[in-house]
């Protein structure tokens, strides 16, 4: 059936109106109607990254309670509480993208909090940019997220190319330091960036790279890879990937008699499940960390030191937090600071205020460069120690900071591994 000329013109006019409507104006933001500022987050609450995703959610939820316990936020003389609308993306990046759009189109959240992982964060950052809604990222460290000219994406954490630095610096400081090193990593955005940077840093420090290979996601048995590494007789092995793989790699390296002096991971040993699963096999393993309760940081808004945050969180959730929870909390605190200063819920005004933010939190100092990277803080290195004497109750297990020296204090470094 053909449309009349008038009806065709009307249809074209409607279509044109839709196309030229700014995307930022399409979703209605509901805060003014019920005095609630809503944040949205798609998280890996099931699937392969569920262990990490659950820690992320705990940190977000803790900060929501803290803000509301302090009276919420006052904007334009009106008081608001804060809430987070969550969806479970099942550790699947395309699903995270779809759910992030749903948060904006159907749930009309005011602002976005990042998902878990660099892949999901990189993909959902395109949605935030399209809608011109600021998203503060707590758990996507891939440098590529911040190298695309994004204007609405801000990350509170150090980027992936800095992860290996604390472990390699610790290695360099040892008497008879490692001279050869092997790298293995999952073929993912985070691990590829982290390990490629690590290899360059190791060579700059005078170490010889004797093995550097990637494996596909979903690999279950690493015995062939471990055998290939063993044949090269490295002094140090550094692996990149997510916790499940790192547990298997640790077990196969330790039980396979690799005999390395140092064993480090971009991620894994501090996440709940690692020590509990591996027990004594975890002893001496290293991981860079974005945060530790021993760090000398103090929050200017909530009057909490890093140690006090850890205590308050433990009281609420009954486990000692690793860096995931304070990292999540810091992302929400970036919004807390910006909304207060902007005295507005306008997405553009809040975005502009975030971009110029400088403040101290229990997670560390916050200041963003033009790419949205927090350039105010550095990373440290922890080691799993005393597993045999303290047991593997991960509810209270606390890794030992071993680098830099000011954090290590009187603690020692297990080196070489036995």
mmCIF file of C-alpha atoms in Angstrom, residues 37-397:
data_model
loop_
_atom_site.group_PDB
_atom_site.id
_atom_site.type_symbol
_atom_site.label_atom_id
_atom_site.label_comp_id
_atom_site.label_asym_id
_atom_site.label_seq_id
_atom_site.Cartn_x
_atom_site.Cartn_y
_atom_site.Cartn_z
ATOM 1 C CA UNK A 37 19.562 9.761 42.363
ATOM 2 C CA UNK A 38 19.874 6.481 40.504
ATOM 3 C CA UNK A 39 23.085 4.954 39.270
ATOM 4 C CA UNK A 40 23.114 2.014 36.918
ATOM 5 C CA UNK A 41 25.613 -0.821 36.622
ATOM 6 C CA UNK A 42 25.780 -4.012 34.606
ATOM 7 C CA UNK A 43 27.863 -6.474 36.600
ATOM 8 C CA UNK A 44 29.284 -9.978 36.235
ATOM 9 C CA UNK A 45 27.298 -11.563 39.067
ATOM 10 C CA UNK A 46 27.216 -14.983 37.411
ATOM 11 C CA UNK A 47 29.522 -16.643 34.909
ATOM 12 C CA UNK A 48 33.290 -16.812 34.814
ATOM 13 C CA UNK A 49 33.918 -13.448 36.488
ATOM 14 C CA UNK A 50 31.299 -13.786 39.230
ATOM 15 C CA UNK A 51 33.873 -13.942 42.058
ATOM 16 C CA UNK A 52 35.281 -10.561 41.126
ATOM 17 C CA UNK A 53 31.858 -9.113 40.192
ATOM 18 C CA UNK A 54 30.447 -9.906 43.626
ATOM 19 C CA UNK A 55 33.320 -8.035 45.289
ATOM 20 C CA UNK A 56 32.650 -5.085 43.009
ATOM 21 C CA UNK A 57 28.978 -4.994 44.008
ATOM 22 C CA UNK A 58 29.842 -5.146 47.713
ATOM 23 C CA UNK A 59 31.971 -2.020 47.302
ATOM 24 C CA UNK A 60 29.277 -0.127 45.422
ATOM 25 C CA UNK A 61 26.639 -1.103 47.992
ATOM 26 C CA UNK A 62 28.848 -0.135 50.925
ATOM 27 C CA UNK A 63 29.311 3.352 49.497
ATOM 28 C CA UNK A 64 25.579 3.781 48.863
ATOM 29 C CA UNK A 65 24.899 3.033 52.512
ATOM 30 C CA UNK A 66 27.670 5.398 53.608
ATOM 31 C CA UNK A 67 26.366 8.297 51.499
ATOM 32 C CA UNK A 68 22.785 7.810 52.636
ATOM 33 C CA UNK A 69 23.907 7.444 56.266
ATOM 34 C CA UNK A 70 25.544 10.872 55.919
ATOM 35 C CA UNK A 71 22.305 12.479 54.736
ATOM 36 C CA UNK A 72 22.495 11.659 51.043
ATOM 37 C CA UNK A 73 23.164 14.474 48.587
ATOM 38 C CA UNK A 74 21.736 17.983 48.563
ATOM 39 C CA UNK A 75 21.268 19.488 45.120
ATOM 40 C CA UNK A 76 19.693 22.898 44.625
ATOM 41 C CA UNK A 77 18.472 22.869 48.228
ATOM 42 C CA UNK A 78 16.708 19.512 47.751
ATOM 43 C CA UNK A 79 17.784 16.338 49.538
ATOM 44 C CA UNK A 80 18.287 13.092 47.601
ATOM 45 C CA UNK A 81 19.105 9.559 48.571
ATOM 46 C CA UNK A 82 21.122 7.390 46.189
ATOM 47 C CA UNK A 83 20.362 3.962 44.738
ATOM 48 C CA UNK A 84 21.996 1.603 42.260
ATOM 49 C CA UNK A 85 20.036 -0.363 39.690
ATOM 50 C CA UNK A 86 21.931 -3.557 38.866
ATOM 51 C CA UNK A 87 21.676 -6.084 36.079
ATOM 52 C CA UNK A 88 23.633 -9.340 35.875
ATOM 53 C CA UNK A 89 25.447 -9.551 32.552
ATOM 54 C CA UNK A 90 26.576 -13.127 33.157
ATOM 55 C CA UNK A 91 30.213 -12.154 32.446
ATOM 56 C CA UNK A 92 29.227 -11.590 28.803
ATOM 57 C CA UNK A 93 30.292 -8.360 27.103
ATOM 58 C CA UNK A 94 27.496 -8.083 24.483
ATOM 59 C CA UNK A 95 24.977 -8.604 27.291
ATOM 60 C CA UNK A 96 26.669 -5.845 29.307
ATOM 61 C CA UNK A 97 26.225 -3.463 26.375
ATOM 62 C CA UNK A 98 22.556 -4.371 25.968
ATOM 63 C CA UNK A 99 21.858 -3.956 29.688
ATOM 64 C CA UNK A 100 23.681 -0.634 29.862
ATOM 65 C CA UNK A 101 21.398 0.693 27.127
ATOM 66 C CA UNK A 102 18.427 -0.685 29.067
ATOM 67 C CA UNK A 103 19.543 1.167 32.179
ATOM 68 C CA UNK A 104 19.437 4.411 30.219
ATOM 69 C CA UNK A 105 16.434 3.821 27.953
ATOM 70 C CA UNK A 106 14.063 2.008 30.310
ATOM 71 C CA UNK A 107 15.276 2.572 33.864
ATOM 72 C CA UNK A 108 16.258 6.190 33.231
ATOM 73 C CA UNK A 109 19.210 6.084 35.608
ATOM 74 C CA UNK A 110 20.995 9.387 36.125
ATOM 75 C CA UNK A 111 24.583 8.150 35.865
ATOM 76 C CA UNK A 112 26.567 4.993 35.134
ATOM 77 C CA UNK A 113 29.034 2.972 37.195
ATOM 78 C CA UNK A 114 31.440 0.713 35.353
ATOM 79 C CA UNK A 115 31.021 -3.063 34.910
ATOM 80 C CA UNK A 116 33.719 -5.593 35.809
ATOM 81 C CA UNK A 117 36.613 -6.163 33.419
ATOM 82 C CA UNK A 118 38.316 -4.280 30.639
ATOM 83 C CA UNK A 119 36.394 -5.945 27.811
ATOM 84 C CA UNK A 120 32.975 -5.041 29.196
ATOM 85 C CA UNK A 121 34.123 -1.579 30.240
ATOM 86 C CA UNK A 122 35.582 -0.860 26.820
ATOM 87 C CA UNK A 123 32.346 -1.907 25.105
ATOM 88 C CA UNK A 124 29.933 -0.134 27.465
ATOM 89 C CA UNK A 125 32.008 3.040 27.360
ATOM 90 C CA UNK A 126 30.719 3.509 23.804
ATOM 91 C CA UNK A 127 27.157 3.559 25.166
ATOM 92 C CA UNK A 128 27.998 6.201 27.759
ATOM 93 C CA UNK A 129 29.663 8.304 25.100
ATOM 94 C CA UNK A 130 26.702 7.945 22.751
ATOM 95 C CA UNK A 131 24.243 9.093 25.404
ATOM 96 C CA UNK A 132 26.652 11.675 26.857
ATOM 97 C CA UNK A 133 26.148 10.239 30.351
ATOM 98 C CA UNK A 134 29.260 10.144 32.579
ATOM 99 C CA UNK A 135 30.436 6.673 33.594
ATOM 100 C CA UNK A 136 33.036 6.281 36.332
ATOM 101 C CA UNK A 137 34.914 3.056 35.837
ATOM 102 C CA UNK A 138 36.299 1.135 38.799
ATOM 103 C CA UNK A 139 37.426 -2.113 37.204
ATOM 104 C CA UNK A 140 38.410 -1.637 33.582
ATOM 105 C CA UNK A 141 42.140 -0.974 33.404
ATOM 106 C CA UNK A 142 42.938 -1.436 29.696
ATOM 107 C CA UNK A 143 44.688 1.672 28.428
ATOM 108 C CA UNK A 144 42.691 1.530 25.198
ATOM 109 C CA UNK A 145 39.535 2.530 27.117
ATOM 110 C CA UNK A 146 41.105 5.898 27.819
ATOM 111 C CA UNK A 147 42.916 6.384 24.504
ATOM 112 C CA UNK A 148 39.860 6.841 22.284
ATOM 113 C CA UNK A 149 39.155 10.477 23.021
ATOM 114 C CA UNK A 150 36.226 9.618 25.293
ATOM 115 C CA UNK A 151 34.791 12.583 27.160
ATOM 116 C CA UNK A 152 32.417 10.832 29.552
ATOM 117 C CA UNK A 153 34.594 7.931 30.833
ATOM 118 C CA UNK A 154 36.736 8.259 33.967
ATOM 119 C CA UNK A 155 38.720 5.492 35.682
ATOM 120 C CA UNK A 156 39.768 5.659 39.323
ATOM 121 C CA UNK A 157 42.341 2.854 38.935
ATOM 122 C CA UNK A 158 45.843 2.700 37.509
ATOM 123 C CA UNK A 159 45.869 1.410 33.909
ATOM 124 C CA UNK A 160 46.932 -2.095 32.859
ATOM 125 C CA UNK A 161 50.360 -1.137 31.567
ATOM 126 C CA UNK A 162 51.373 -0.201 35.146
ATOM 127 C CA UNK A 163 50.335 -3.498 36.782
ATOM 128 C CA UNK A 164 53.628 -5.375 36.454
ATOM 129 C CA UNK A 165 55.819 -2.479 37.575
ATOM 130 C CA UNK A 166 55.688 -3.182 41.361
ATOM 131 C CA UNK A 167 56.559 -6.887 40.888
ATOM 132 C CA UNK A 168 59.437 -6.186 38.526
ATOM 133 C CA UNK A 169 60.819 -3.456 40.770
ATOM 134 C CA UNK A 170 60.614 -5.846 43.726
ATOM 135 C CA UNK A 171 62.491 -8.463 41.691
ATOM 136 C CA UNK A 172 65.207 -5.978 40.786
ATOM 137 C CA UNK A 173 65.776 -5.114 44.465
ATOM 138 C CA UNK A 174 66.509 -8.711 45.509
ATOM 139 C CA UNK A 175 69.969 -10.045 46.199
ATOM 140 C CA UNK A 176 70.774 -12.239 43.179
ATOM 141 C CA UNK A 177 67.658 -10.998 41.290
ATOM 142 C CA UNK A 178 65.937 -13.028 38.556
ATOM 143 C CA UNK A 179 67.858 -12.898 35.290
ATOM 144 C CA UNK A 180 65.359 -14.696 33.059
ATOM 145 C CA UNK A 181 61.573 -14.400 32.937
ATOM 146 C CA UNK A 182 58.668 -16.184 31.226
ATOM 147 C CA UNK A 183 55.275 -14.634 30.474
ATOM 148 C CA UNK A 184 51.957 -16.343 29.824
ATOM 149 C CA UNK A 185 48.578 -14.667 29.482
ATOM 150 C CA UNK A 186 44.972 -15.121 28.462
ATOM 151 C CA UNK A 187 44.215 -13.530 25.108
ATOM 152 C CA UNK A 188 42.128 -10.697 26.573
ATOM 153 C CA UNK A 189 42.413 -6.940 26.454
ATOM 154 C CA UNK A 190 43.593 -6.518 30.052
ATOM 155 C CA UNK A 191 46.115 -9.368 30.051
ATOM 156 C CA UNK A 192 47.589 -8.533 26.650
ATOM 157 C CA UNK A 193 48.261 -4.919 27.593
ATOM 158 C CA UNK A 194 49.595 -5.836 31.035
ATOM 159 C CA UNK A 195 51.983 -8.542 29.840
ATOM 160 C CA UNK A 196 53.203 -6.705 26.737
ATOM 161 C CA UNK A 197 54.125 -3.773 28.973
ATOM 162 C CA UNK A 198 55.724 -6.145 31.508
ATOM 163 C CA UNK A 199 57.940 -7.718 28.843
ATOM 164 C CA UNK A 200 59.237 -4.304 27.779
ATOM 165 C CA UNK A 201 59.878 -3.311 31.410
ATOM 166 C CA UNK A 202 61.676 -6.596 32.158
ATOM 167 C CA UNK A 203 64.011 -6.147 29.208
ATOM 168 C CA UNK A 204 64.694 -2.554 30.247
ATOM 169 C CA UNK A 205 65.692 -3.890 33.674
ATOM 170 C CA UNK A 206 68.163 -6.310 32.071
ATOM 171 C CA UNK A 207 66.073 -9.490 32.308
ATOM 172 C CA UNK A 208 66.011 -11.943 29.408
ATOM 173 C CA UNK A 209 62.534 -12.923 28.212
ATOM 174 C CA UNK A 210 62.709 -16.671 27.502
ATOM 175 C CA UNK A 211 58.991 -17.345 26.893
ATOM 176 C CA UNK A 212 56.061 -15.077 26.030
ATOM 177 C CA UNK A 213 52.871 -16.702 24.757
ATOM 178 C CA UNK A 214 49.093 -16.211 25.016
ATOM 179 C CA UNK A 215 46.336 -18.800 25.329
ATOM 180 C CA UNK A 216 42.677 -18.618 24.248
ATOM 181 C CA UNK A 217 39.928 -17.878 26.774
ATOM 182 C CA UNK A 218 38.297 -21.060 27.995
ATOM 183 C CA UNK A 219 41.538 -23.033 28.260
ATOM 184 C CA UNK A 220 41.181 -25.594 31.066
ATOM 185 C CA UNK A 221 44.515 -27.430 31.032
ATOM 186 C CA UNK A 222 47.799 -25.523 31.018
ATOM 187 C CA UNK A 223 50.120 -28.515 31.323
ATOM 188 C CA UNK A 224 51.505 -28.165 27.775
ATOM 189 C CA UNK A 225 52.200 -24.463 28.368
ATOM 190 C CA UNK A 226 53.789 -25.160 31.751
ATOM 191 C CA UNK A 227 56.014 -27.839 30.193
ATOM 192 C CA UNK A 228 57.154 -25.389 27.518
ATOM 193 C CA UNK A 229 57.971 -22.788 30.177
ATOM 194 C CA UNK A 230 59.805 -25.371 32.306
ATOM 195 C CA UNK A 231 62.016 -26.248 29.344
ATOM 196 C CA UNK A 232 63.267 -22.652 29.290
ATOM 197 C CA UNK A 233 64.228 -22.760 33.019
ATOM 198 C CA UNK A 234 63.127 -19.179 33.856
ATOM 199 C CA UNK A 235 63.982 -17.566 37.191
ATOM 200 C CA UNK A 236 60.607 -15.816 37.277
ATOM 201 C CA UNK A 237 57.150 -16.438 35.790
ATOM 202 C CA UNK A 238 54.535 -13.722 35.429
ATOM 203 C CA UNK A 239 51.011 -14.645 34.302
ATOM 204 C CA UNK A 240 48.078 -12.468 33.219
ATOM 205 C CA UNK A 241 44.395 -13.359 33.211
ATOM 206 C CA UNK A 242 41.479 -13.706 35.589
ATOM 207 C CA UNK A 243 41.291 -15.600 38.844
ATOM 208 C CA UNK A 244 39.991 -18.990 37.710
ATOM 209 C CA UNK A 245 42.828 -19.482 35.229
ATOM 210 C CA UNK A 246 45.408 -18.177 37.684
ATOM 211 C CA UNK A 247 44.400 -20.785 40.261
ATOM 212 C CA UNK A 248 44.926 -23.594 37.753
ATOM 213 C CA UNK A 249 48.225 -22.127 36.511
ATOM 214 C CA UNK A 250 49.521 -21.743 40.068
ATOM 215 C CA UNK A 251 48.658 -25.335 40.909
ATOM 216 C CA UNK A 252 50.235 -26.740 37.764
ATOM 217 C CA UNK A 253 53.395 -24.643 38.190
ATOM 218 C CA UNK A 254 53.858 -25.533 41.854
ATOM 219 C CA UNK A 255 52.976 -29.203 41.468
ATOM 220 C CA UNK A 256 54.954 -29.444 38.235
ATOM 221 C CA UNK A 257 58.198 -28.584 39.982
ATOM 222 C CA UNK A 258 58.995 -25.531 37.904
ATOM 223 C CA UNK A 259 61.389 -24.280 40.566
ATOM 224 C CA UNK A 260 61.132 -20.542 39.862
ATOM 225 C CA UNK A 261 62.484 -17.919 42.241
ATOM 226 C CA UNK A 262 59.483 -15.623 41.786
ATOM 227 C CA UNK A 263 55.894 -16.248 40.706
ATOM 228 C CA UNK A 264 53.624 -13.289 40.019
ATOM 229 C CA UNK A 265 50.175 -12.627 38.575
ATOM 230 C CA UNK A 266 48.538 -9.486 37.235
ATOM 231 C CA UNK A 267 45.421 -10.565 39.143
ATOM 232 C CA UNK A 268 44.423 -13.497 41.309
ATOM 233 C CA UNK A 269 46.101 -14.044 44.688
ATOM 234 C CA UNK A 270 44.117 -11.355 46.538
ATOM 235 C CA UNK A 271 40.724 -12.376 45.168
ATOM 236 C CA UNK A 272 38.689 -14.557 47.485
ATOM 237 C CA UNK A 273 38.954 -18.182 46.447
ATOM 238 C CA UNK A 274 42.654 -18.180 45.564
ATOM 239 C CA UNK A 275 44.176 -18.868 48.983
ATOM 240 C CA UNK A 276 41.244 -20.994 50.070
ATOM 241 C CA UNK A 277 41.545 -23.217 47.007
ATOM 242 C CA UNK A 278 45.327 -23.483 46.812
ATOM 243 C CA UNK A 279 46.307 -23.469 50.482
ATOM 244 C CA UNK A 280 50.095 -23.788 50.868
ATOM 245 C CA UNK A 281 50.569 -23.755 47.080
ATOM 246 C CA UNK A 282 49.654 -20.053 47.209
ATOM 247 C CA UNK A 283 52.536 -19.230 49.568
ATOM 248 C CA UNK A 284 54.930 -16.662 48.128
ATOM 249 C CA UNK A 285 52.866 -15.675 45.086
ATOM 250 C CA UNK A 286 52.818 -12.001 44.142
ATOM 251 C CA UNK A 287 50.186 -9.623 42.842
ATOM 252 C CA UNK A 288 50.206 -5.889 42.171
ATOM 253 C CA UNK A 289 47.500 -4.092 44.093
ATOM 254 C CA UNK A 290 45.681 -0.855 43.597
ATOM 255 C CA UNK A 291 45.012 -0.519 47.318
ATOM 256 C CA UNK A 292 45.962 -1.953 50.676
ATOM 257 C CA UNK A 293 44.669 -1.175 54.156
ATOM 258 C CA UNK A 294 48.229 -0.224 55.181
ATOM 259 C CA UNK A 295 48.367 2.638 52.695
ATOM 260 C CA UNK A 296 48.568 6.084 54.240
ATOM 261 C CA UNK A 297 45.483 7.633 52.678
ATOM 262 C CA UNK A 298 42.681 9.534 54.340
ATOM 263 C CA UNK A 299 39.278 10.452 52.975
ATOM 264 C CA UNK A 300 38.401 14.136 53.034
ATOM 265 C CA UNK A 301 34.627 13.631 52.781
ATOM 266 C CA UNK A 302 33.983 10.678 55.098
ATOM 267 C CA UNK A 303 36.960 11.080 57.450
ATOM 268 C CA UNK A 304 38.184 7.503 57.009
ATOM 269 C CA UNK A 305 41.725 6.245 56.583
ATOM 270 C CA UNK A 306 42.386 3.215 54.390
ATOM 271 C CA UNK A 307 42.635 1.085 57.525
ATOM 272 C CA UNK A 308 39.408 2.531 58.954
ATOM 273 C CA UNK A 309 37.620 1.820 55.681
ATOM 274 C CA UNK A 310 38.800 -1.799 55.847
ATOM 275 C CA UNK A 311 37.498 -2.072 59.417
ATOM 276 C CA UNK A 312 34.132 -0.488 58.612
ATOM 277 C CA UNK A 313 33.715 -2.707 55.557
ATOM 278 C CA UNK A 314 34.676 -5.844 57.508
ATOM 279 C CA UNK A 315 32.098 -4.957 60.161
ATOM 280 C CA UNK A 316 29.393 -4.763 57.493
ATOM 281 C CA UNK A 317 30.365 -7.644 55.194
ATOM 282 C CA UNK A 318 32.385 -9.863 57.559
ATOM 283 C CA UNK A 319 35.481 -10.116 55.386
ATOM 284 C CA UNK A 320 38.619 -8.067 54.978
ATOM 285 C CA UNK A 321 38.406 -6.276 51.610
ATOM 286 C CA UNK A 322 41.029 -6.503 48.921
ATOM 287 C CA UNK A 323 41.248 -3.606 46.459
ATOM 288 C CA UNK A 324 37.978 -4.384 44.630
ATOM 289 C CA UNK A 325 35.604 -2.960 47.229
ATOM 290 C CA UNK A 326 37.406 0.347 47.919
ATOM 291 C CA UNK A 327 37.898 0.770 44.182
ATOM 292 C CA UNK A 328 34.139 0.488 43.651
ATOM 293 C CA UNK A 329 33.454 2.816 46.560
ATOM 294 C CA UNK A 330 35.872 5.387 45.152
ATOM 295 C CA UNK A 331 34.050 5.406 41.805
ATOM 296 C CA UNK A 332 30.804 6.312 43.535
ATOM 297 C CA UNK A 333 32.635 8.877 45.640
ATOM 298 C CA UNK A 334 33.773 10.610 42.444
ATOM 299 C CA UNK A 335 30.096 11.241 41.685
ATOM 300 C CA UNK A 336 29.440 12.269 45.292
ATOM 301 C CA UNK A 337 32.148 14.912 45.053
ATOM 302 C CA UNK A 338 31.105 16.137 41.595
ATOM 303 C CA UNK A 339 27.353 16.364 42.229
ATOM 304 C CA UNK A 340 27.982 18.339 45.415
ATOM 305 C CA UNK A 341 30.341 20.734 43.668
ATOM 306 C CA UNK A 342 28.209 21.114 40.548
ATOM 307 C CA UNK A 343 25.075 21.466 42.703
ATOM 308 C CA UNK A 344 23.289 19.930 39.751
ATOM 309 C CA UNK A 345 22.162 16.612 38.300
ATOM 310 C CA UNK A 346 22.746 17.828 34.762
ATOM 311 C CA UNK A 347 24.891 15.175 33.082
ATOM 312 C CA UNK A 348 27.117 17.653 31.290
ATOM 313 C CA UNK A 349 27.712 19.793 34.398
ATOM 314 C CA UNK A 350 28.513 16.714 36.475
ATOM 315 C CA UNK A 351 30.821 15.406 33.743
ATOM 316 C CA UNK A 352 32.696 18.717 33.596
ATOM 317 C CA UNK A 353 33.079 18.779 37.380
ATOM 318 C CA UNK A 354 34.426 15.227 37.420
ATOM 319 C CA UNK A 355 36.998 16.181 34.799
ATOM 320 C CA UNK A 356 38.412 18.887 37.073
ATOM 321 C CA UNK A 357 38.079 16.905 40.319
ATOM 322 C CA UNK A 358 40.941 16.691 42.781
ATOM 323 C CA UNK A 359 40.342 15.104 46.175
ATOM 324 C CA UNK A 360 41.657 12.593 48.709
ATOM 325 C CA UNK A 361 39.783 9.372 49.377
ATOM 326 C CA UNK A 362 40.408 6.272 51.497
ATOM 327 C CA UNK A 363 41.236 4.599 48.172
ATOM 328 C CA UNK A 364 43.888 7.199 47.385
ATOM 329 C CA UNK A 365 44.135 10.567 45.660
ATOM 330 C CA UNK A 366 41.900 11.277 42.667
ATOM 331 C CA UNK A 367 42.802 13.488 39.719
ATOM 332 C CA UNK A 368 42.007 12.762 36.068
ATOM 333 C CA UNK A 369 44.030 13.583 32.991
ATOM 334 C CA UNK A 370 42.432 14.505 29.653
ATOM 335 C CA UNK A 371 41.968 10.818 28.812
ATOM 336 C CA UNK A 372 40.045 10.132 32.031
ATOM 337 C CA UNK A 373 42.866 8.217 33.790
ATOM 338 C CA UNK A 374 43.456 8.839 37.487
ATOM 339 C CA UNK A 375 47.055 10.076 37.491
ATOM 340 C CA UNK A 376 47.309 10.866 41.214
ATOM 341 C CA UNK A 377 47.995 7.404 42.657
ATOM 342 C CA UNK A 378 50.447 4.542 42.195
ATOM 343 C CA UNK A 379 50.327 0.798 42.820
ATOM 344 C CA UNK A 380 51.956 -1.533 45.326
ATOM 345 C CA UNK A 381 52.771 -5.249 45.472
ATOM 346 C CA UNK A 382 51.530 -7.880 47.934
ATOM 347 C CA UNK A 383 52.706 -11.390 48.671
ATOM 348 C CA UNK A 384 50.753 -14.334 50.024
ATOM 349 C CA UNK A 385 52.503 -15.312 53.246
ATOM 350 C CA UNK A 386 51.939 -17.343 56.409
ATOM 351 C CA UNK A 387 49.266 -19.545 54.877
ATOM 352 C CA UNK A 388 50.415 -22.529 56.930
ATOM 353 C CA UNK A 389 50.369 -20.615 60.212
ATOM 354 C CA UNK A 390 47.302 -18.410 59.730
ATOM 355 C CA UNK A 391 45.227 -20.909 57.773
ATOM 356 C CA UNK A 392 43.164 -20.370 54.678
ATOM 357 C CA UNK A 393 40.102 -18.674 56.155
ATOM 358 C CA UNK A 394 39.791 -15.996 53.515
ATOM 359 C CA UNK A 395 37.206 -14.100 55.497
ATOM 360 C CA UNK A 396 40.071 -12.655 57.504
ATOM 361 C CA UNK A 397 43.206 -13.490 55.512
#
